[in-house]
Coordinates of C-alpha atoms and ligand atoms in Angstrom, one line a residue:
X75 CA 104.3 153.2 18.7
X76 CA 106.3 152.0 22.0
X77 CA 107.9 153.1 24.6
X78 CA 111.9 151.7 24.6
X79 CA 113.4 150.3 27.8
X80 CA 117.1 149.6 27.6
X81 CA 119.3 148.9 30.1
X82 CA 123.0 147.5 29.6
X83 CA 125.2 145.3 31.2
X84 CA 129.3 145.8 30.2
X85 CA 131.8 143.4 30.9
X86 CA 134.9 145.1 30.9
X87 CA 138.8 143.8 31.0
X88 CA 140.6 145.4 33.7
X89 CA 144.0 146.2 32.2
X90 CA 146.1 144.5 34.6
X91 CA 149.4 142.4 34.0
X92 CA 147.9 139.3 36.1
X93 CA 144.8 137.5 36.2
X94 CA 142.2 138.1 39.0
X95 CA 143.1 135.0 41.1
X96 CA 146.5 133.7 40.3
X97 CA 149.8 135.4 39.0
X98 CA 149.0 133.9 35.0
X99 CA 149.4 136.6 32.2
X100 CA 146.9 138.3 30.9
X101 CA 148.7 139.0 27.4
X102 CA 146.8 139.0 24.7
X103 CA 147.5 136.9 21.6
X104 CA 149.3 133.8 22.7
X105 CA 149.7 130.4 22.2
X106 CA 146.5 128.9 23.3
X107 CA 146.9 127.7 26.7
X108 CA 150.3 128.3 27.8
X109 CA 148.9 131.2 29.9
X110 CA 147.6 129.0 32.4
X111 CA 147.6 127.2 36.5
X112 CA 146.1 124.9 38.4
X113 CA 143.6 128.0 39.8
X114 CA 143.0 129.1 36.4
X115 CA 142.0 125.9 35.3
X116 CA 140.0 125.0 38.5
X117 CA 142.0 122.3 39.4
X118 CA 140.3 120.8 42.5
X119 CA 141.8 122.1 45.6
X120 CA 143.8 125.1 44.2
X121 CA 143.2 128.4 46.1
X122 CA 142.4 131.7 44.8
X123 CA 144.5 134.4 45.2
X124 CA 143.2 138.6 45.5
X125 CA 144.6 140.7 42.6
X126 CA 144.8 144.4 44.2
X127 CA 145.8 146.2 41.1
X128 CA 142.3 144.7 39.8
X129 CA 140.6 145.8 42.7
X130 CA 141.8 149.5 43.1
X131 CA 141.1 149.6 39.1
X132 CA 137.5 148.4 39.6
X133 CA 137.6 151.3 42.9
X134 CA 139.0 153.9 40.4
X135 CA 136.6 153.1 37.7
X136 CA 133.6 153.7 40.1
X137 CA 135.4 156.6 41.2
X138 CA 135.2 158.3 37.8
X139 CA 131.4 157.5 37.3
X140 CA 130.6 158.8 40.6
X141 CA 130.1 155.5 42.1
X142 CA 130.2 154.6 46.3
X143 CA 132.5 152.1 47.4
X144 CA 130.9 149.9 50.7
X145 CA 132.8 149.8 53.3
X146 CA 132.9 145.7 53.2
X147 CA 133.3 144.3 50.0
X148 CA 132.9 140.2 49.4
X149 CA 133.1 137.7 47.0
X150 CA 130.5 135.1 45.6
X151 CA 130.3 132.3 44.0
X152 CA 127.6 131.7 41.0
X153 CA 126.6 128.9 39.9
X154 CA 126.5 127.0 36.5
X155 CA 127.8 124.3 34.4
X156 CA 129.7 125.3 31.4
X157 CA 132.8 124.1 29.2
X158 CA 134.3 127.2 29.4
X159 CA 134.2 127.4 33.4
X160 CA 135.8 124.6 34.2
X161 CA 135.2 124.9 38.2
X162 CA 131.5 124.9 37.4
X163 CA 131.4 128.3 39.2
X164 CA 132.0 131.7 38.5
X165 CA 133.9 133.9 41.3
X166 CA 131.9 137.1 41.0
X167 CA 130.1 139.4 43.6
X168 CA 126.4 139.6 44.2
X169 CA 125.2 141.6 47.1
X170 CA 128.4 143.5 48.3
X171 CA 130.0 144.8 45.2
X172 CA 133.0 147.3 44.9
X173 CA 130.9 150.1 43.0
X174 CA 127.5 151.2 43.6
X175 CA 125.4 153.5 42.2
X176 CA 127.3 156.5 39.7
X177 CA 126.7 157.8 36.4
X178 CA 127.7 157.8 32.8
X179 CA 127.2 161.4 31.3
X180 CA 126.4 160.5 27.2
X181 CA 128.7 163.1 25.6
X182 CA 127.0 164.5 22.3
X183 CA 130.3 163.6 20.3
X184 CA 129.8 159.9 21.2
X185 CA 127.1 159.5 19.0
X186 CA 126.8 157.7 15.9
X187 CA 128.0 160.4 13.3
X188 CA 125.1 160.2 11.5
X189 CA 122.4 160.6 14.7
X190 CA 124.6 163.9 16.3
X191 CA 122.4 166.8 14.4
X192 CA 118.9 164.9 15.9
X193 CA 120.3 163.8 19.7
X194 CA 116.7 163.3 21.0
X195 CA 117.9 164.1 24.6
X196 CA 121.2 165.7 24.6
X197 CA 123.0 166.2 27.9
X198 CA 121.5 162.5 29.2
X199 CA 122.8 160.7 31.8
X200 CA 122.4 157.4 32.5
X201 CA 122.4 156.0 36.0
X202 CA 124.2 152.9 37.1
X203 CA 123.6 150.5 39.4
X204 CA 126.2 149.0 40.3
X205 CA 130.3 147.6 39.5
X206 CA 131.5 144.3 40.5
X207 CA 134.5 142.7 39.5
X208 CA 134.4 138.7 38.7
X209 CA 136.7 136.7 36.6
X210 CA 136.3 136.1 32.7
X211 CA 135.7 132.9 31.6
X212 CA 138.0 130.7 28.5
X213 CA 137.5 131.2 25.4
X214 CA 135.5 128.4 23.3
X215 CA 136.2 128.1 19.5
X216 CA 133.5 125.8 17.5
X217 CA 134.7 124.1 14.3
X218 CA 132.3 121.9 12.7
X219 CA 131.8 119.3 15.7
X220 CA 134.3 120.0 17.7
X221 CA 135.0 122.7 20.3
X222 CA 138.5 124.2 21.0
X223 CA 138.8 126.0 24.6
X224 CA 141.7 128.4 25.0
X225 CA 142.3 129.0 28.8
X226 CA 144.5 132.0 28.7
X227 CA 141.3 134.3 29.0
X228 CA 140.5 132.4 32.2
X229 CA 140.6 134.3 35.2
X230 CA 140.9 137.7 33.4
X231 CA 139.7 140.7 35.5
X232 CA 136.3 141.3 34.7
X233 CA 134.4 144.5 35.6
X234 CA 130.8 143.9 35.2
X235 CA 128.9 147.4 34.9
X236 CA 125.2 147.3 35.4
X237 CA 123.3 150.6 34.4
X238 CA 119.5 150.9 35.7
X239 CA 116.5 151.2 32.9
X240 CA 117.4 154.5 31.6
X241 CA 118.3 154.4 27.7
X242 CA 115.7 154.9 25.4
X243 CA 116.9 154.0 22.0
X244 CA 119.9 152.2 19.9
X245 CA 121.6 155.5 19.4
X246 CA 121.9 156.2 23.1
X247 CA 123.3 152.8 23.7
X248 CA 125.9 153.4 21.6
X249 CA 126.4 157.0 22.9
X250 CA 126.8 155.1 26.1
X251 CA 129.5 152.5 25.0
X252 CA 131.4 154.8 24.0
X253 CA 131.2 157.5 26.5
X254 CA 132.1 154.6 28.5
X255 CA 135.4 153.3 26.3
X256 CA 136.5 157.2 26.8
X257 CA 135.9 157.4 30.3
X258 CA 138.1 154.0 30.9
X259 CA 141.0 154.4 28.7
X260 CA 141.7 157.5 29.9
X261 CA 141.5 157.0 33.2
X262 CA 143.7 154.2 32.7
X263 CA 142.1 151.5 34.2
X264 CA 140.9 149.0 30.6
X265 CA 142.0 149.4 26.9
X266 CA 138.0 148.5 26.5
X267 CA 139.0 147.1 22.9
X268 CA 135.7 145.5 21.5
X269 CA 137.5 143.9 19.0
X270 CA 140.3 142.3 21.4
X271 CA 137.1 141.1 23.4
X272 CA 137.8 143.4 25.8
X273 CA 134.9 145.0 26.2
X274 CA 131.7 143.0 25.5
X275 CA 127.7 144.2 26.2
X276 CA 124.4 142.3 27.2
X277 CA 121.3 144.4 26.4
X278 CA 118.4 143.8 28.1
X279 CA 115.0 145.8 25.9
X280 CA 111.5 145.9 26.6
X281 CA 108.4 147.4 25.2
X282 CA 105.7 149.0 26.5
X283 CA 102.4 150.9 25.5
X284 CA 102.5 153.9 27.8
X285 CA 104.6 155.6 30.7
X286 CA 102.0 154.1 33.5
X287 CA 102.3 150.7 32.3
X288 CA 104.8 148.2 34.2
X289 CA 108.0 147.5 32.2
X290 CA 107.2 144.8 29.3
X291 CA 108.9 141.5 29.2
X292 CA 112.7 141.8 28.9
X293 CA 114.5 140.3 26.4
X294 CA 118.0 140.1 26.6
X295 CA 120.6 139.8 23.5
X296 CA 124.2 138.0 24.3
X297 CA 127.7 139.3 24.1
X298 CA 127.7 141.9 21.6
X299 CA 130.8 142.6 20.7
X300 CA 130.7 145.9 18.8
X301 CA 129.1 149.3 19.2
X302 CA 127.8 148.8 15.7
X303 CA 126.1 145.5 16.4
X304 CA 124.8 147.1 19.6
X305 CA 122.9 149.8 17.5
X306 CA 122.1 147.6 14.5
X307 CA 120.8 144.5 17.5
X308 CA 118.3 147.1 19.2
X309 CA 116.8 148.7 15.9
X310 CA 115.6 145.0 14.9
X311 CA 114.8 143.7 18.5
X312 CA 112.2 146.9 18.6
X313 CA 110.9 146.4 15.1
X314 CA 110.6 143.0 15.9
X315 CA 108.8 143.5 19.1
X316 CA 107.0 145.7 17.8
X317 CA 105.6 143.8 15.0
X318 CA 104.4 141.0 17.5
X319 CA 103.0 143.2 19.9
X320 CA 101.1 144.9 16.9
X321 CA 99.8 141.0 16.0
X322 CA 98.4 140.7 19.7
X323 CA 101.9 138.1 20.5
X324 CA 102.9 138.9 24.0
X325 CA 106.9 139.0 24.8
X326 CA 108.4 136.0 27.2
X327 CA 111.4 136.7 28.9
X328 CA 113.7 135.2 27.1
X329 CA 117.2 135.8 26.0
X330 CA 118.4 136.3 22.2
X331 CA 121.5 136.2 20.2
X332 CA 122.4 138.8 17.5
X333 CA 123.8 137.2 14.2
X334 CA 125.9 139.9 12.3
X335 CA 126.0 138.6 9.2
X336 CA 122.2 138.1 9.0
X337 CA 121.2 141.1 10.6
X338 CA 118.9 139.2 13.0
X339 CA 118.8 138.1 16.6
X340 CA 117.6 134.3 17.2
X341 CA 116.1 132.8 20.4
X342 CA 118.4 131.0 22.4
X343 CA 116.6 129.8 25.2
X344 CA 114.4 131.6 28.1
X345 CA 115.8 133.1 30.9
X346 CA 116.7 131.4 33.7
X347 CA 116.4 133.3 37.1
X348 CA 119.1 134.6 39.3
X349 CA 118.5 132.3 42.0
X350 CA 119.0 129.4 39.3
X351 CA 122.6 130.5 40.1
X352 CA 122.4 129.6 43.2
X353 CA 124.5 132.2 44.7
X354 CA 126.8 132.2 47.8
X355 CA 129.6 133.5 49.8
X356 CA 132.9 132.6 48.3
X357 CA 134.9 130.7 51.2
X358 CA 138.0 130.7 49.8
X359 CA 138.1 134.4 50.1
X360 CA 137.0 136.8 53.0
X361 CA 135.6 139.9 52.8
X362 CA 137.7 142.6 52.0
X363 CA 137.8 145.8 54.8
X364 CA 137.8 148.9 51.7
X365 CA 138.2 152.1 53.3
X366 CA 142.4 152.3 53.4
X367 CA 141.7 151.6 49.4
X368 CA 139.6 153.8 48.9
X369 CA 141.3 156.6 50.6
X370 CA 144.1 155.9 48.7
X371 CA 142.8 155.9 45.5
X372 CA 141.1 159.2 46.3
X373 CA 144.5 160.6 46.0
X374 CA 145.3 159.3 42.2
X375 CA 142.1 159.3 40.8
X376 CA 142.5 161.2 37.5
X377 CA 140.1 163.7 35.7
X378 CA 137.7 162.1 33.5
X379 CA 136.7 164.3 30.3
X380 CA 132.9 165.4 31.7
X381 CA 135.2 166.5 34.9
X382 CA 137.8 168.5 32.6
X383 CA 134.8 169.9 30.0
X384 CA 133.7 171.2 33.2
X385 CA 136.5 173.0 34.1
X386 CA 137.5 174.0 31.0
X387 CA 133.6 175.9 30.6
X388 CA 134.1 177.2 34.0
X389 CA 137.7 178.4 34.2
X390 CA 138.1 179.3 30.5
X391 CA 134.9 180.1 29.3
X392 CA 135.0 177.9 26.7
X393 CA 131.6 176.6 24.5
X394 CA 130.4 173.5 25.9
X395 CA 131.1 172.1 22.0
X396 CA 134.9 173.4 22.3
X397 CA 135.3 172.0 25.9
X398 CA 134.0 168.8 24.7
X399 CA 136.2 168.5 21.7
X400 CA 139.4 169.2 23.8
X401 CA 138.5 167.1 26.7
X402 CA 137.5 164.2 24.6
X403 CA 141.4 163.1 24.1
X404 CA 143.4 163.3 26.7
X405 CA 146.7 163.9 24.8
X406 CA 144.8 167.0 23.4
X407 CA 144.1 168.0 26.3
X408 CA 147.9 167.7 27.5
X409 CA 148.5 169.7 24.6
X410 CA 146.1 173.0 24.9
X411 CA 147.3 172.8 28.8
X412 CA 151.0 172.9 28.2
X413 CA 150.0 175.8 25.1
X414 CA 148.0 178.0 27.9
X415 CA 149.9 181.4 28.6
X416 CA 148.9 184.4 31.3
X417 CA 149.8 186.4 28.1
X418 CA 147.2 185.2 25.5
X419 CA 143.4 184.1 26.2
X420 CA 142.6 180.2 27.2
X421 CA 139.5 181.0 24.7
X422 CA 142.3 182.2 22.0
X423 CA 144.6 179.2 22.2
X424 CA 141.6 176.5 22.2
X425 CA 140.2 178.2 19.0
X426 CA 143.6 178.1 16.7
X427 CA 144.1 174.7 18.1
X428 CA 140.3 173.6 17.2
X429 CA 140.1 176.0 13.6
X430 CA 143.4 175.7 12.8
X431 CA 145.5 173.1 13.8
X432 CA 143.8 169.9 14.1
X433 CA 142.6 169.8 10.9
X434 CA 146.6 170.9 9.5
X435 CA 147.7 167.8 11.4
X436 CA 144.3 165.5 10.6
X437 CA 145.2 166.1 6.7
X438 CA 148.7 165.1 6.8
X439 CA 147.6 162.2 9.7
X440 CA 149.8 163.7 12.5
X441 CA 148.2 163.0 15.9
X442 CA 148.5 165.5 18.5
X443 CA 150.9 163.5 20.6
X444 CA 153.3 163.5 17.7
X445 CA 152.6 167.4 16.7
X446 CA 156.2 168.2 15.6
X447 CA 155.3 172.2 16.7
X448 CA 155.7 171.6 20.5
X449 CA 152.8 173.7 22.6
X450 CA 155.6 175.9 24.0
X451 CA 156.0 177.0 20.4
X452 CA 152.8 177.4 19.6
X453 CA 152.1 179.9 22.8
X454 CA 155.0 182.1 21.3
X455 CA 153.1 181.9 17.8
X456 CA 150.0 183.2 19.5
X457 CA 151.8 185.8 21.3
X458 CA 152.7 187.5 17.4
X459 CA 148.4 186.9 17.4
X460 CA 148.2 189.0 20.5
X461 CA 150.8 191.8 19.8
X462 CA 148.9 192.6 16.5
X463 CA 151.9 191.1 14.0
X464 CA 149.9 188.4 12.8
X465 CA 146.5 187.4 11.9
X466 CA 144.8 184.5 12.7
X467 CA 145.2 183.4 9.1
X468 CA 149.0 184.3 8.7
X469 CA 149.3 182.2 11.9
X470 CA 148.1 179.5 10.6
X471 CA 150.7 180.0 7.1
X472 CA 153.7 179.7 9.7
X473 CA 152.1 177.4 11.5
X474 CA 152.4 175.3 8.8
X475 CA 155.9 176.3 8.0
X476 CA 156.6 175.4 11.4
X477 CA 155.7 171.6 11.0
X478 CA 157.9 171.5 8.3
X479 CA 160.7 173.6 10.2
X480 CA 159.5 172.6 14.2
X481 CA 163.4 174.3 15.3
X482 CA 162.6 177.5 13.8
X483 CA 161.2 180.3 16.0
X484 CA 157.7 181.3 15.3
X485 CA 158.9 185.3 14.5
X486 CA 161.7 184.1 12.6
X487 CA 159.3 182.3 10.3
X488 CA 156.4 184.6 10.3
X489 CA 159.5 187.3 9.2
X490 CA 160.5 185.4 6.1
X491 CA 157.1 185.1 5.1
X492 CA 157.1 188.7 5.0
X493 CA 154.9 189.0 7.9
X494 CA 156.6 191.4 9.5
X495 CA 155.7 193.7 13.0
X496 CA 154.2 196.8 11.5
X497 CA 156.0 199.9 11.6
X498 CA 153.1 201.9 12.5
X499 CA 154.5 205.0 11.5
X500 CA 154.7 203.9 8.1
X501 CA 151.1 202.6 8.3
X502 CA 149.8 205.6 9.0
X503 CA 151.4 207.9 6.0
X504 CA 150.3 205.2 3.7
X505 CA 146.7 205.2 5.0
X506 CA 146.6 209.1 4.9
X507 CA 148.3 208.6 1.2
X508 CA 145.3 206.0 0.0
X509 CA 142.7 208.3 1.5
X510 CA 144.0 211.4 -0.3
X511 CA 144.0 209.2 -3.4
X512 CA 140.4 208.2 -3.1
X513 CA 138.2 211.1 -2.1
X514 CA 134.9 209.4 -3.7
X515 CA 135.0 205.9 -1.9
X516 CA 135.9 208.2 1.6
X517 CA 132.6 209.8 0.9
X518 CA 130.5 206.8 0.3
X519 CA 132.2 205.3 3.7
X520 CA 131.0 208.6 5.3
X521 CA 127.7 208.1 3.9
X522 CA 127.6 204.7 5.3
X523 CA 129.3 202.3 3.2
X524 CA 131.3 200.5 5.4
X525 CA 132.0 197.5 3.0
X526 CA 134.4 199.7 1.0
X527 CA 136.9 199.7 4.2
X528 CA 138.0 196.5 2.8
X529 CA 138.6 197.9 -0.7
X530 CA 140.6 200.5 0.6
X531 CA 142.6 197.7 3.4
X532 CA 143.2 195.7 -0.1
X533 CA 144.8 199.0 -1.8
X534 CA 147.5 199.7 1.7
X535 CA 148.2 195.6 1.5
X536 CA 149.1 196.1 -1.8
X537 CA 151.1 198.9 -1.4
X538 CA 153.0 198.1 1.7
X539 CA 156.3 196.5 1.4
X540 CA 155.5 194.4 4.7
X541 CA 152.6 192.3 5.0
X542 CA 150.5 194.2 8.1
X543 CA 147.7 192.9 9.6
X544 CA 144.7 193.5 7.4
X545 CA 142.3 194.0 10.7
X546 CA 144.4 196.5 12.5
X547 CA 144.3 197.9 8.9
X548 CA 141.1 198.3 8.5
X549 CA 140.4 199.6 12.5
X550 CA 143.2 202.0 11.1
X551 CA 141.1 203.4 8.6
X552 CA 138.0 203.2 10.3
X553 CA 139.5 205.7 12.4
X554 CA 140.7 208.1 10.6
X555 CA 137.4 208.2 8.0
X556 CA 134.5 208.1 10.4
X557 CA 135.7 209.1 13.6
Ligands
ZN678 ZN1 146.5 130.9 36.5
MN679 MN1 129.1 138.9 34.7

């Protein structure tokens, strides 16, 4: 057995209209090509110019992970020769980046389905390092012996996302990714798409004997391009590494790629060093002075969903599993806040909406944002909860009625269904009436039978012409019989 060492590096799309350094599209699905300028394509003297929407993104982004923005930001140019970076440089940042430091909380429901009940440490957080925004390179196409190069992807804004050593298996890794995806999207700043190339992940693994030991050699797999392969890449790597370590074969840095359809990762070549990049200070573009962005951005930055799971425990007292589930979309989220009433329980309206109504809408494949029952309509169908004319299971019959019917009032409905406010003068003659008609099942209550309360709670629902509630029923009788 080893010890597992993985730590990830994300390139991310920042969803803007224009490129990083020229006012090209970023649209997704064109002609190839046609997207494209002379700074794009690294024509020789064309000059780069700063996308802000990319910036505040990449400033927003570190914002929601708990990241530190320097006060001087700057750009860099690295090194290397390659078709699909036609200026033979990359405009990236090295030692000044936009983000430093942060977190990424692994939310439990981010998990592979199948690893959720056996989360070896739940609650994890993983730390990063650092977020620096750099420009995406073309897109290269091999057929047979040729190569196709589409430069629309050129100069796409590219958050790079650098977590320290902290993930210790494939499962967190994907926990992570997606954590990540969430976090993004709904904070607005990348679609983080994995199958529009929008998001892609290096992972860099290495194994060791024992906690003392230094970390073992790192080997790095290439562009993955799906939270699957991710998980399906590390389980091999550390079989594989483990195998050789097992058969005395030490581990060279080197880096890998993963081959889906084979299920294997294949060397590609060792790794070069950072300073084979030979980095240095971009001088087309000057530093960039941070603090007025930064201030502003502290005004817009949204909630991410560990922020509004917080709140939601805190101010509603909510499980840390229902918190989670709401906060985890953001339209559901929209929706249980515009549904919360002063007149009925935060804890209330989260648990019809968890037990009762996603699962209505799931089946018939309604999401949330397109819930015909608006949450105004749903507070006034928990209000009949909360003034005792419903139960939570006749709720959920008209709310059902009311997906079919959205116009309808929720009183109106739960009246036709016969549900109807209990006369409780009338409940109370026909509860003295059942008692006096059962004397022997009284007694065995007396003695301590409580189960037959629901006996007797069947015999008033059956004899009642309205439909009351079968719990203020039974407190009913309890009542009467033992106190
Ligand atoms: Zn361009
Ligand atoms: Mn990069």
């Amino acid at each position: 057995m080893y010890l597992v060492t993985i730590g990830l590096e994300v390139h991310c799309q920042v969803n803007t209209q224009t490129k990083m350094f020229c006012a090209c599209a970023t649209s997704f699905g064109d002609e190839p090509n046609v997207n494209v300028c002379p700074t794009c394509l690294g024509l020789p003297g064309a000059l780069p110019v700063l996308n802000r929407i990319a910036i505040e993104k990449t400033i927003l982004s570190g914002m929601l992970l708990g990241c530190t923005t320097p006060p001087v930001s700057k750009w860099d140019r690295k090194n290397y020769f390659y078709p699909d970076m036609p200026k033979n440089y990359q405009t990236t940042q090295m030692d000044l980046p936009l983000c430093i430091g942060g977190t990424v909380p692994l939310y439990d429901h981010c998990y592979p389905s199948d690893a959720q009940k056996s989360i070896a440490r739940p609650g994890q957080t993983i730390r990063l390092n650092r977020i620096h925004l750099e420009e995406d390179v073309a897109k290269s196409t091999h057929l047979g012996n040729s190569s196709l190069i589409d430069f629309n992807r050129a100069g796409t804004p590219l958050m790079e996302i650098v977590t320290e050593p902290d993930l210790e298996s494939a499962e967190e890794a994907f926990a992570y990714l997606r954590t990540l995806q969430m976090i993004l999207v709904q904070g607005g700043v990348s679609d983080a798409d994995m199958e529009k190339g929008q998001m892609r992940c290096d992972v860099n693994i290495s194994l060791r004997k024992n906690a003392s030991d230094p970390l073992g050699a790192k080997v790095e797999l290439k562009n993955l391009n799906s939270t699957s392969a991710v998980r399906r890449s590390i389980h091999f790597e550390i079989a594989r590494q483990t195998e050789e370590l097992n058969a005395g074969i030490a581990q060279i840095q080197s880096t890998r790629r993963w081959d889906d359809d084979r299920g294997e990762t294949q060397m590609m070549r060792t790794k070069e060093d950072a300073h084979d990049y030979r980095y240095f200070s971009c001088p087309d573009l000057l530093p960039l002075d941070t603090a007025e962005l930064v201030e502003r951005m502290r005004q817009i930055v949204p909630e991410s969903p560990h922020q509004r799971q917080a709140r939601y425990e805190d101010d509603f007292a909510l499980t840390r599993y229902d918190a989670s589930v709401l906060s985890s979309d953001l339209q559901l989220a929209r929706y249980f806040e515009a549904a919360l009433h002063a007149s009925i329980p935060a804890k209330k309206t989260a648990n019809f909406l968890i037990n009762n109504i996603l699962g209505t809408i799931n089946e018939r494949g309604i999401a949330i944002e397109h819930c015909p029952v608006p949450p105004q309509s749903l507070t006034s169908l928990l209000e009949l909860v909360e003034n005792g004319t419903l139960a939570a299971n006749q709720a959920r019959e008209v709310f059902i009625v009311m997906l079919e019917q959205p116009d309808k009032a929720a009183a109106a409905i739960a009246d036709e269904l016969g549900f109807k406010p209990t006369d409780v003068g009338a409940l109370d003659e026909l509860c003295e009436k059942i008692i006096a008609e059962n004397p022997d099942k009284v007694a065995e209550i007396q003695a301590g039978n409580e189960r037959l309360l629901n006996f007797l709670t069947g015999q008033i629902m059956k004899a009642s012409e309205v439909k009351p509630n079968p719990k203020m029923v039974t407190d009913l009788l309890r009542t009467k019989i033992i106190s």
